[in-house]
PDB file of C-alpha atoms and ligand atoms in Angstrom:
ATOM      1  CA  MET R  13      99.557  98.769  45.270  1.00 47.00           C
ATOM      2  CA  SER R  14     102.092  96.122  44.275  1.00 55.00           C
ATOM      3  CA  GLY R  15     102.810  94.495  40.968  1.00 66.00           C
ATOM      4  CA  ASN R  16     102.829  91.047  39.732  1.00 82.00           C
ATOM      5  CA  ASN R  17     106.222  89.279  39.280  1.00 81.00           C
ATOM      6  CA  GLU R  18     104.699  86.421  37.205  1.00 90.00           C
ATOM      7  CA  SER R  19     102.834  88.742  34.875  1.00 97.00           C
ATOM      8  CA  ARG R  20     104.111  89.125  31.241  1.00 98.00           C
ATOM      9  CA  LEU R  21     102.114  92.285  30.679  1.00 98.00           C
ATOM     10  CA  ILE R  22     103.649  95.793  30.362  1.00 98.00           C
ATOM     11  CA  LEU R  23     101.547  98.834  30.313  1.00 98.00           C
ATOM     12  CA  ALA R  24     102.539 101.557  27.689  1.00 98.00           C
ATOM     13  CA  LEU R  25     101.376 104.571  29.547  1.00 98.00           C
ATOM     14  CA  ASP R  26     101.217 107.050  26.699  1.00 98.00           C
ATOM     15  CA  VAL R  27      99.050 109.750  28.244  1.00 98.00           C
ATOM     16  CA  TYR R  28     100.212 113.306  28.912  1.00 98.00           C
ATOM     17  CA  GLU R  29      98.536 114.075  32.274  1.00 98.00           C
ATOM     18  CA  ARG R  30     100.225 113.214  35.553  1.00 98.00           C
ATOM     19  CA  GLU R  31      96.956 112.596  37.477  1.00 98.00           C
ATOM     20  CA  ARG R  32      95.483 110.355  34.828  1.00 98.00           C
ATOM     21  CA  ALA R  33      98.742 108.394  34.515  1.00 98.00           C
ATOM     22  CA  LEU R  34      98.942 107.742  38.238  1.00 98.00           C
ATOM     23  CA  LYS R  35      95.365 106.798  38.411  1.00 98.00           C
ATOM     24  CA  ILE R  36      95.608 104.245  35.573  1.00 98.00           C
ATOM     25  CA  ALA R  37      98.799 102.969  36.931  1.00 98.00           C
ATOM     26  CA  GLU R  38      97.373 102.331  40.402  1.00 98.00           C
ATOM     27  CA  GLN R  39      94.190 100.732  38.865  1.00 98.00           C
ATOM     28  CA  THR R  40      96.187  98.260  36.705  1.00 98.00           C
ATOM     29  CA  ALA R  41      99.266  97.477  38.727  1.00 98.00           C
ATOM     30  CA  GLU R  42      98.087  94.299  40.155  1.00 97.00           C
ATOM     31  CA  TYR R  43      98.242  92.704  36.685  1.00 98.00           C
ATOM     32  CA  LEU R  44     101.421  94.273  35.365  1.00 98.00           C
ATOM     33  CA  TRP R  45     105.081  93.237  35.354  1.00 98.00           C
ATOM     34  CA  ALA R  46     106.243  96.783  34.587  1.00 98.00           C
ATOM     35  CA  ILE R  47     105.240 100.208  33.268  1.00 98.00           C
ATOM     36  CA  LYS R  48     106.770 101.739  30.170  1.00 98.00           C
ATOM     37  CA  VAL R  49     107.021 105.509  30.100  1.00 98.00           C
ATOM     38  CA  ASN R  50     107.360 107.137  26.620  1.00 98.00           C
ATOM     39  CA  TRP R  51     107.921 110.720  25.460  1.00 97.00           C
ATOM     40  CA  PRO R  52     104.266 111.752  25.633  1.00 98.00           C
ATOM     41  CA  LEU R  53     104.120 111.262  29.444  1.00 98.00           C
ATOM     42  CA  ILE R  54     107.657 112.708  29.988  1.00 98.00           C
ATOM     43  CA  ILE R  55     106.701 115.764  27.964  1.00 98.00           C
ATOM     44  CA  GLY R  56     103.276 116.209  29.532  1.00 98.00           C
ATOM     45  CA  SER R  57     104.317 115.382  33.226  1.00 98.00           C
ATOM     46  CA  GLY R  58     108.135 115.774  33.509  1.00 98.00           C
ATOM     47  CA  LEU R  59     110.813 113.247  34.320  1.00 98.00           C
ATOM     48  CA  GLY R  60     109.740 113.207  37.928  1.00 98.00           C
ATOM     49  CA  ILE R  61     106.742 110.999  36.889  1.00 98.00           C
ATOM     50  CA  VAL R  62     109.209 108.025  36.819  1.00 98.00           C
ATOM     51  CA  THR R  63     109.837 108.363  40.504  1.00 97.00           C
ATOM     52  CA  GLU R  64     106.158 108.944  41.214  1.00 98.00           C
ATOM     53  CA  LEU R  65     104.974 105.956  39.349  1.00 98.00           C
ATOM     54  CA  LYS R  66     107.542 103.713  41.090  1.00 97.00           C
ATOM     55  CA  ASP R  67     106.589 105.040  44.503  1.00 97.00           C
ATOM     56  CA  ALA R  68     102.829 104.643  43.671  1.00 98.00           C
ATOM     57  CA  THR R  69     102.994 101.130  42.284  1.00 98.00           C
ATOM     58  CA  GLY R  70     106.277  99.509  43.311  1.00 97.00           C
ATOM     59  CA  LEU R  71     106.625  98.266  39.627  1.00 98.00           C
ATOM     60  CA  PRO R  72     109.763  98.451  37.481  1.00 98.00           C
ATOM     61  CA  ILE R  73     109.778 101.421  35.195  1.00 98.00           C
ATOM     62  CA  ILE R  74     111.005 101.120  31.486  1.00 98.00           C
ATOM     63  CA  ALA R  75     111.997 104.533  30.049  1.00 98.00           C
ATOM     64  CA  ASP R  76     111.273 104.136  26.443  1.00 98.00           C
ATOM     65  CA  LEU R  77     113.396 106.950  25.155  1.00 95.00           C
ATOM     66  CA  LYS R  78     114.582 104.994  21.914  1.00 95.00           C
ATOM     67  CA  LEU R  79     117.945 106.595  22.449  1.00 98.00           C
ATOM     68  CA  ALA R  80     119.711 107.012  19.062  1.00 98.00           C
ATOM     69  CA  ASP R  81     122.589 109.345  19.542  1.00 98.00           C
ATOM     70  CA  ILE R  82     126.435 109.405  19.907  1.00 98.00           C
ATOM     71  CA  PRO R  83     127.780 107.685  23.039  1.00 98.00           C
ATOM     72  CA  ASN R  84     128.398 110.848  24.949  1.00 98.00           C
ATOM     73  CA  THR R  85     124.744 112.262  24.418  1.00 98.00           C
ATOM     74  CA  ASN R  86     123.217 108.782  25.111  1.00 98.00           C
ATOM     75  CA  ARG R  87     125.243 108.742  28.445  1.00 98.00           C
ATOM     76  CA  LEU R  88     124.269 112.381  29.347  1.00 98.00           C
ATOM     77  CA  ILE R  89     120.530 111.369  28.799  1.00 98.00           C
ATOM     78  CA  ALA R  90     120.625 107.884  30.274  1.00 98.00           C
ATOM     79  CA  SER R  91     122.520 108.894  33.462  1.00 98.00           C
ATOM     80  CA  ARG R  92     119.756 111.306  34.435  1.00 98.00           C
ATOM     81  CA  VAL R  93     116.975 108.915  33.504  1.00 98.00           C
ATOM     82  CA  PHE R  94     118.481 106.054  35.614  1.00 98.00           C
ATOM     83  CA  GLU R  95     118.889 108.603  38.559  1.00 97.00           C
ATOM     84  CA  ALA R  96     115.255 109.441  38.305  1.00 97.00           C
ATOM     85  CA  GLY R  97     114.498 105.775  39.002  1.00 97.00           C
ATOM     86  CA  ALA R  98     114.098 104.045  35.638  1.00 98.00           C
ATOM     87  CA  ASP R  99     115.091 100.354  35.954  1.00 98.00           C
ATOM     88  CA  TYR R 100     115.419  99.925  32.109  1.00 98.00           C
ATOM     89  CA  ILE R 101     116.149 102.216  29.159  1.00 98.00           C
ATOM     90  CA  ILE R 102     115.207 101.303  25.551  1.00 98.00           C
ATOM     91  CA  ALA R 103     117.803 102.357  22.917  1.00 98.00           C
ATOM     92  CA  HIS R 104     118.123 101.896  19.192  1.00 98.00           C
ATOM     93  CA  GLY R 105     120.841  99.597  18.009  1.00 98.00           C
ATOM     94  CA  PHE R 106     121.253 100.946  14.460  1.00 97.00           C
ATOM     95  CA  VAL R 107     123.494 103.757  15.819  1.00 98.00           C
ATOM     96  CA  GLY R 108     126.092 101.120  16.635  1.00 98.00           C
ATOM     97  CA  SER R 109     127.656  99.249  19.547  1.00 98.00           C
ATOM     98  CA  ASP R 110     129.558 102.152  21.148  1.00 98.00           C
ATOM     99  CA  SER R 111     126.237 104.137  21.577  1.00 98.00           C
ATOM    100  CA  VAL R 112     124.479 101.170  22.975  1.00 98.00           C
ATOM    101  CA  ARG R 113     127.338 100.275  25.209  1.00 98.00           C
ATOM    102  CA  ALA R 114     127.228 103.805  26.664  1.00 98.00           C
ATOM    103  CA  VAL R 115     123.673 103.131  27.995  1.00 98.00           C
ATOM    104  CA  MET R 116     124.456  99.587  29.088  1.00 98.00           C
ATOM    105  CA  GLU R 117     127.467 100.838  31.373  1.00 98.00           C
ATOM    106  CA  LEU R 118     124.897 102.804  33.289  1.00 98.00           C
ATOM    107  CA  GLY R 119     121.993 100.268  33.752  1.00 98.00           C
ATOM    108  CA  LYS R 120     119.849  97.630  32.262  1.00 98.00           C
ATOM    109  CA  THR R 121     119.130  98.245  28.549  1.00 98.00           C
ATOM    110  CA  ILE R 122     116.667  97.042  25.852  1.00 98.00           C
ATOM    111  CA  ILE R 123     117.656  97.250  22.191  1.00 98.00           C
ATOM    112  CA  VAL R 124     115.233  97.651  19.335  1.00 98.00           C
ATOM    113  CA  VAL R 125     115.729  94.999  16.694  1.00 98.00           C
ATOM    114  CA  GLU R 126     112.500  95.348  14.819  1.00 98.00           C
ATOM    115  CA  MET R 127     109.433  97.728  15.088  1.00 98.00           C
ATOM    116  CA  SER R 128     105.761  96.903  14.833  1.00 98.00           C
ATOM    117  CA  HIS R 129     104.511  99.560  12.343  1.00 98.00           C
ATOM    118  CA  PRO R 130     104.324  99.059   8.488  1.00 98.00           C
ATOM    119  CA  GLY R 131     107.248 101.460   7.937  1.00 98.00           C
ATOM    120  CA  ALA R 132     109.512  99.151   9.958  1.00 98.00           C
ATOM    121  CA  LYS R 133     109.839  97.126   6.779  1.00 97.00           C
ATOM    122  CA  GLU R 134     111.588  99.822   4.960  1.00 98.00           C
ATOM    123  CA  PHE R 135     114.817 100.293   6.979  1.00 97.00           C
ATOM    124  CA  ILE R 136     114.680  98.358  10.159  1.00 96.00           C
ATOM    125  CA  GLN R 137     113.608  94.921   9.105  1.00 97.00           C
ATOM    126  CA  PRO R 138     116.426  94.689   6.586  1.00 98.00           C
ATOM    127  CA  ALA R 139     118.856  95.303   9.387  1.00 98.00           C
ATOM    128  CA  THR R 140     117.257  92.958  11.852  1.00 98.00           C
ATOM    129  CA  ASP R 141     119.772  90.077  11.542  1.00 98.00           C
ATOM    130  CA  LYS R 142     122.589  92.529  12.291  1.00 98.00           C
ATOM    131  CA  LEU R 143     120.673  94.075  15.220  1.00 98.00           C
ATOM    132  CA  VAL R 144     120.121  90.516  16.521  1.00 98.00           C
ATOM    133  CA  GLU R 145     123.957  89.823  16.294  1.00 98.00           C
ATOM    134  CA  LEU R 146     124.596  92.954  18.136  1.00 98.00           C
ATOM    135  CA  ALA R 147     122.287  91.996  20.929  1.00 98.00           C
ATOM    136  CA  ASN R 148     123.995  88.556  21.022  1.00 98.00           C
ATOM    137  CA  ARG R 149     127.320  90.287  21.378  1.00 98.00           C
ATOM    138  CA  LEU R 150     126.347  92.875  23.998  1.00 98.00           C
ATOM    139  CA  GLU R 151     123.734  90.701  25.911  1.00 98.00           C
ATOM    140  CA  PRO R 152     121.287  93.417  27.001  1.00 98.00           C
ATOM    141  CA  PHE R 153     118.355  92.599  29.234  1.00 98.00           C
ATOM    142  CA  GLY R 154     116.059  92.267  26.211  1.00 98.00           C
ATOM    143  CA  VAL R 155     115.123  93.315  22.678  1.00 98.00           C
ATOM    144  CA  ILE R 156     111.996  94.947  21.109  1.00 98.00           C
ATOM    145  CA  ALA R 157     110.280  92.867  18.376  1.00 98.00           C
ATOM    146  CA  PRO R 158     106.809  93.291  16.659  1.00 98.00           C
ATOM    147  CA  ALA R 159     103.841  91.726  18.058  1.00 98.00           C
ATOM    148  CA  THR R 160     102.133  92.523  14.765  1.00 98.00           C
ATOM    149  CA  ARG R 161     104.381  89.878  13.086  1.00 98.00           C
ATOM    150  CA  PRO R 162     104.567  86.729  15.255  1.00 98.00           C
ATOM    151  CA  GLU R 163     106.415  84.921  12.502  1.00 98.00           C
ATOM    152  CA  ARG R 164     109.157  87.589  12.814  1.00 98.00           C
ATOM    153  CA  VAL R 165     109.181  87.165  16.544  1.00 98.00           C
ATOM    154  CA  ALA R 166     109.708  83.373  16.064  1.00 98.00           C
ATOM    155  CA  TYR R 167     112.519  84.159  13.678  1.00 98.00           C
ATOM    156  CA  ILE R 168     114.258  86.522  16.042  1.00 98.00           C
ATOM    157  CA  ARG R 169     113.900  84.009  18.925  1.00 98.00           C
ATOM    158  CA  SER R 170     115.558  81.381  16.883  1.00 98.00           C
ATOM    159  CA  ARG R 171     118.578  83.660  16.354  1.00 98.00           C
ATOM    160  CA  LEU R 172     118.753  85.399  19.652  1.00 98.00           C
ATOM    161  CA  ASN R 173     120.648  84.123  22.830  1.00 98.00           C
ATOM    162  CA  SER R 174     118.267  82.431  25.046  1.00 97.00           C
ATOM    163  CA  GLU R 175     119.024  84.693  28.081  1.00 97.00           C
ATOM    164  CA  VAL R 176     117.998  87.880  26.167  1.00 98.00           C
ATOM    165  CA  LYS R 177     114.243  88.550  26.621  1.00 98.00           C
ATOM    166  CA  ILE R 178     111.865  89.588  23.846  1.00 98.00           C
ATOM    167  CA  LEU R 179     109.456  92.428  24.525  1.00 98.00           C
ATOM    168  CA  THR R 180     106.775  92.956  21.939  1.00 98.00           C
ATOM    169  CA  PRO R 181     104.630  96.071  21.307  1.00 98.00           C
ATOM    170  CA  GLY R 182     101.659  96.004  18.883  1.00 98.00           C
ATOM    171  CA  VAL R 183      99.105  93.990  20.745  1.00 98.00           C
ATOM    172  CA  GLY R 184      95.552  95.278  20.379  1.00 97.00           C
ATOM    173  CA  ALA R 185      95.319  98.743  18.738  1.00 98.00           C
ATOM    174  CA  GLN R 186      97.929  97.776  16.208  1.00 98.00           C
ATOM    175  CA  GLY R 187      96.375  94.315  15.373  1.00 97.00           C
ATOM    176  CA  GLY R 188      98.651  91.946  17.309  1.00 98.00           C
ATOM    177  CA  LYS R 189      97.257  89.194  19.334  1.00 97.00           C
ATOM    178  CA  ALA R 190      98.669  88.398  22.948  1.00 98.00           C
ATOM    179  CA  GLY R 191      98.398  84.657  22.659  1.00 97.00           C
ATOM    180  CA  GLU R 192      99.891  84.293  19.129  1.00 98.00           C
ATOM    181  CA  VAL R 193     103.000  86.408  19.925  1.00 98.00           C
ATOM    182  CA  LEU R 194     103.654  84.773  23.264  1.00 98.00           C
ATOM    183  CA  LYS R 195     103.345  81.333  21.509  1.00 98.00           C
ATOM    184  CA  ALA R 196     105.882  82.605  18.904  1.00 98.00           C
ATOM    185  CA  GLY R 197     108.469  83.219  21.612  1.00 98.00           C
ATOM    186  CA  ALA R 198     107.835  86.690  23.192  1.00 98.00           C
ATOM    187  CA  ASP R 199     108.530  86.894  26.885  1.00 98.00           C
ATOM    188  CA  TYR R 200     106.443  90.120  27.406  1.00 98.00           C
ATOM    189  CA  ILE R 201     103.769  91.969  25.628  1.00 98.00           C
ATOM    190  CA  ILE R 202     103.592  95.802  25.731  1.00 98.00           C
ATOM    191  CA  VAL R 203     100.047  97.145  25.545  1.00 98.00           C
ATOM    192  CA  GLY R 204      99.010 100.906  25.394  1.00 98.00           C
ATOM    193  CA  ARG R 205      95.736 102.032  24.023  1.00 98.00           C
ATOM    194  CA  SER R 206      93.770  98.851  24.664  1.00 98.00           C
ATOM    195  CA  ILE R 207      94.300  99.429  28.354  1.00 98.00           C
ATOM    196  CA  TYR R 208      94.622 103.218  28.987  1.00 98.00           C
ATOM    197  CA  ALA R 209      92.019 104.363  26.419  1.00 98.00           C
ATOM    198  CA  SER R 210      89.490 101.715  27.282  1.00 98.00           C
ATOM    199  CA  GLU R 211      86.321 102.494  29.432  1.00 98.00           C
ATOM    200  CA  ASN R 212      87.700 100.411  32.221  1.00 98.00           C
ATOM    201  CA  PRO R 213      91.542 100.119  32.203  1.00 98.00           C
ATOM    202  CA  ARG R 214      91.603  97.719  35.265  1.00 98.00           C
ATOM    203  CA  GLU R 215      89.289  95.314  33.593  1.00 98.00           C
ATOM    204  CA  SER R 216      91.087  95.512  30.219  1.00 98.00           C
ATOM    205  CA  ALA R 217      94.360  94.868  31.967  1.00 98.00           C
ATOM    206  CA  ARG R 218      92.817  91.975  33.879  1.00 98.00           C
ATOM    207  CA  ARG R 219      91.530  90.427  30.711  1.00 98.00           C
ATOM    208  CA  LEU R 220      94.822  90.701  28.889  1.00 98.00           C
ATOM    209  CA  TYR R 221      96.613  89.226  31.954  1.00 98.00           C
ATOM    210  CA  GLU R 222      94.321  86.288  32.062  1.00 97.00           C
ATOM    211  CA  GLU R 223      95.007  85.733  28.281  1.00 96.00           C
ATOM    212  CA  THR R 224      98.777  85.785  28.769  1.00 96.00           C
ATOM    213  CA  MET R 225      98.340  83.205  31.705  1.00 94.00           C
ATOM    214  CA  GLU R 226      96.638  80.765  29.458  1.00 92.00           C
ATOM    215  CA  VAL R 227      99.570  80.503  27.111  1.00 90.00           C
TER     216      VAL R 227
HETATM  217  O1  O7E I   1      99.878 100.564  20.186  1.00 61.34           O
HETATM  218  P1  O7E I   1      99.726 100.772  21.672  1.00 61.34           P
HETATM  219  O2  O7E I   1      98.821 101.931  22.054  1.00 61.34           O
HETATM  220  O3  O7E I   1      99.470  99.567  22.346  1.00 61.34           O
HETATM  221  O4  O7E I   1     101.122 101.313  22.210  1.00 61.34           O
HETATM  222  C1  O7E I   1     102.274 100.624  21.873  1.00 61.34           C
HETATM  223  C2  O7E I   1     103.538 101.214  22.533  1.00 61.34           C
HETATM  224  O5  O7E I   1     104.726 100.611  22.225  1.00 61.34           O
HETATM  225  C3  O7E I   1     103.729 102.718  22.339  1.00 61.34           C
HETATM  226  O6  O7E I   1     104.349 103.213  23.479  1.00 61.34           O
HETATM  227  C4  O7E I   1     104.818 102.681  21.242  1.00 61.34           C
HETATM  228  O7  O7E I   1     105.586 103.783  21.197  1.00 61.34           O
HETATM  229  C5  O7E I   1     105.595 101.501  21.492  1.00 61.34           C
HETATM  230  N1  O7E I   1     106.291 100.773  20.356  1.00 61.34           N
HETATM  231  C6  O7E I   1     105.473 100.311  19.349  1.00 61.34           C
HETATM  232  O8  O7E I   1     104.189 100.486  19.312  1.00 61.34           O
HETATM  233  N2  O7E I   1     106.204  99.672  18.355  1.00 61.34           N
HETATM  234  C7  O7E I   1     107.504  99.444  18.308  1.00 61.34           C
HETATM  235  O9  O7E I   1     108.070  98.852  17.327  1.00 61.34           O
HETATM  236  C8  O7E I   1     108.152  99.866  19.413  1.00 61.34           C
HETATM  237  C9  O7E I   1     107.570 100.422  20.553  1.00 61.34           C
HETATM  238  C10 O7E I   1     108.321 100.535  21.678  1.00 61.34           C
HETATM  239  O10 O7E I   1     107.833 100.218  22.789  1.00 61.34           O
HETATM  240  O11 O7E I   1     109.510 100.886  21.434  1.00 61.34           O
HETATM  241  C11 O7E I   1     110.340 100.495  22.252  1.00 61.34           C
HETATM  242  C12 O7E I   1     111.509 100.750  21.520  1.00 61.34           C
END
């Protein structure tokens, strides 16, 4: 099963079980640009799932580790995860440019500049301008911004270098709408529960894919 280069849909594959993850990935791959692997799947199935998902789907794999440590520890973690076949790693920017650079020296990196949940307003949103400046300086592949607040995505887009992509979680289960956030300037939407927890993941992915194609 091969993926779709024109797709703007990323599957957040937040299940524990290896078999279930591989099945959903194969069913939905046709409609996806990439698969995002987060701690639940790594804890449940081991880091080898990254290689297995790549082999099964041919899709890029985003390791969503939200790395937030000193440069040396970020480097120790990221080197093994890139070796396992991850194409991108997500890192937090608030720990500072040296920590982010340690990941960027090893491979393509995505920096969190604002998160999608209500609590993001407490500490992360007040720092978003500085995190966007950091991204403009370091020029990572992309940044994470909230699909739950399209107006913030538009704001971040207006301040961010145009070559840096915006990836937005929060569509579906968290209330965000695919069309709205893509119109606001997102390049990709990241969707988890609305696909993997639905009765028919393939059909849910297809519908979301069609929605993104209409924008
Ligand atoms: O709500 P869902 O089920 O569609 O899943 C959303 C996924 O995106 C899930 O893996 C969650 O950990 C992640 N996410 C957010 O929901 N909000 C954020 O602000 C950031 C992420 C994310 O992908 O982090 C990358 C740093």
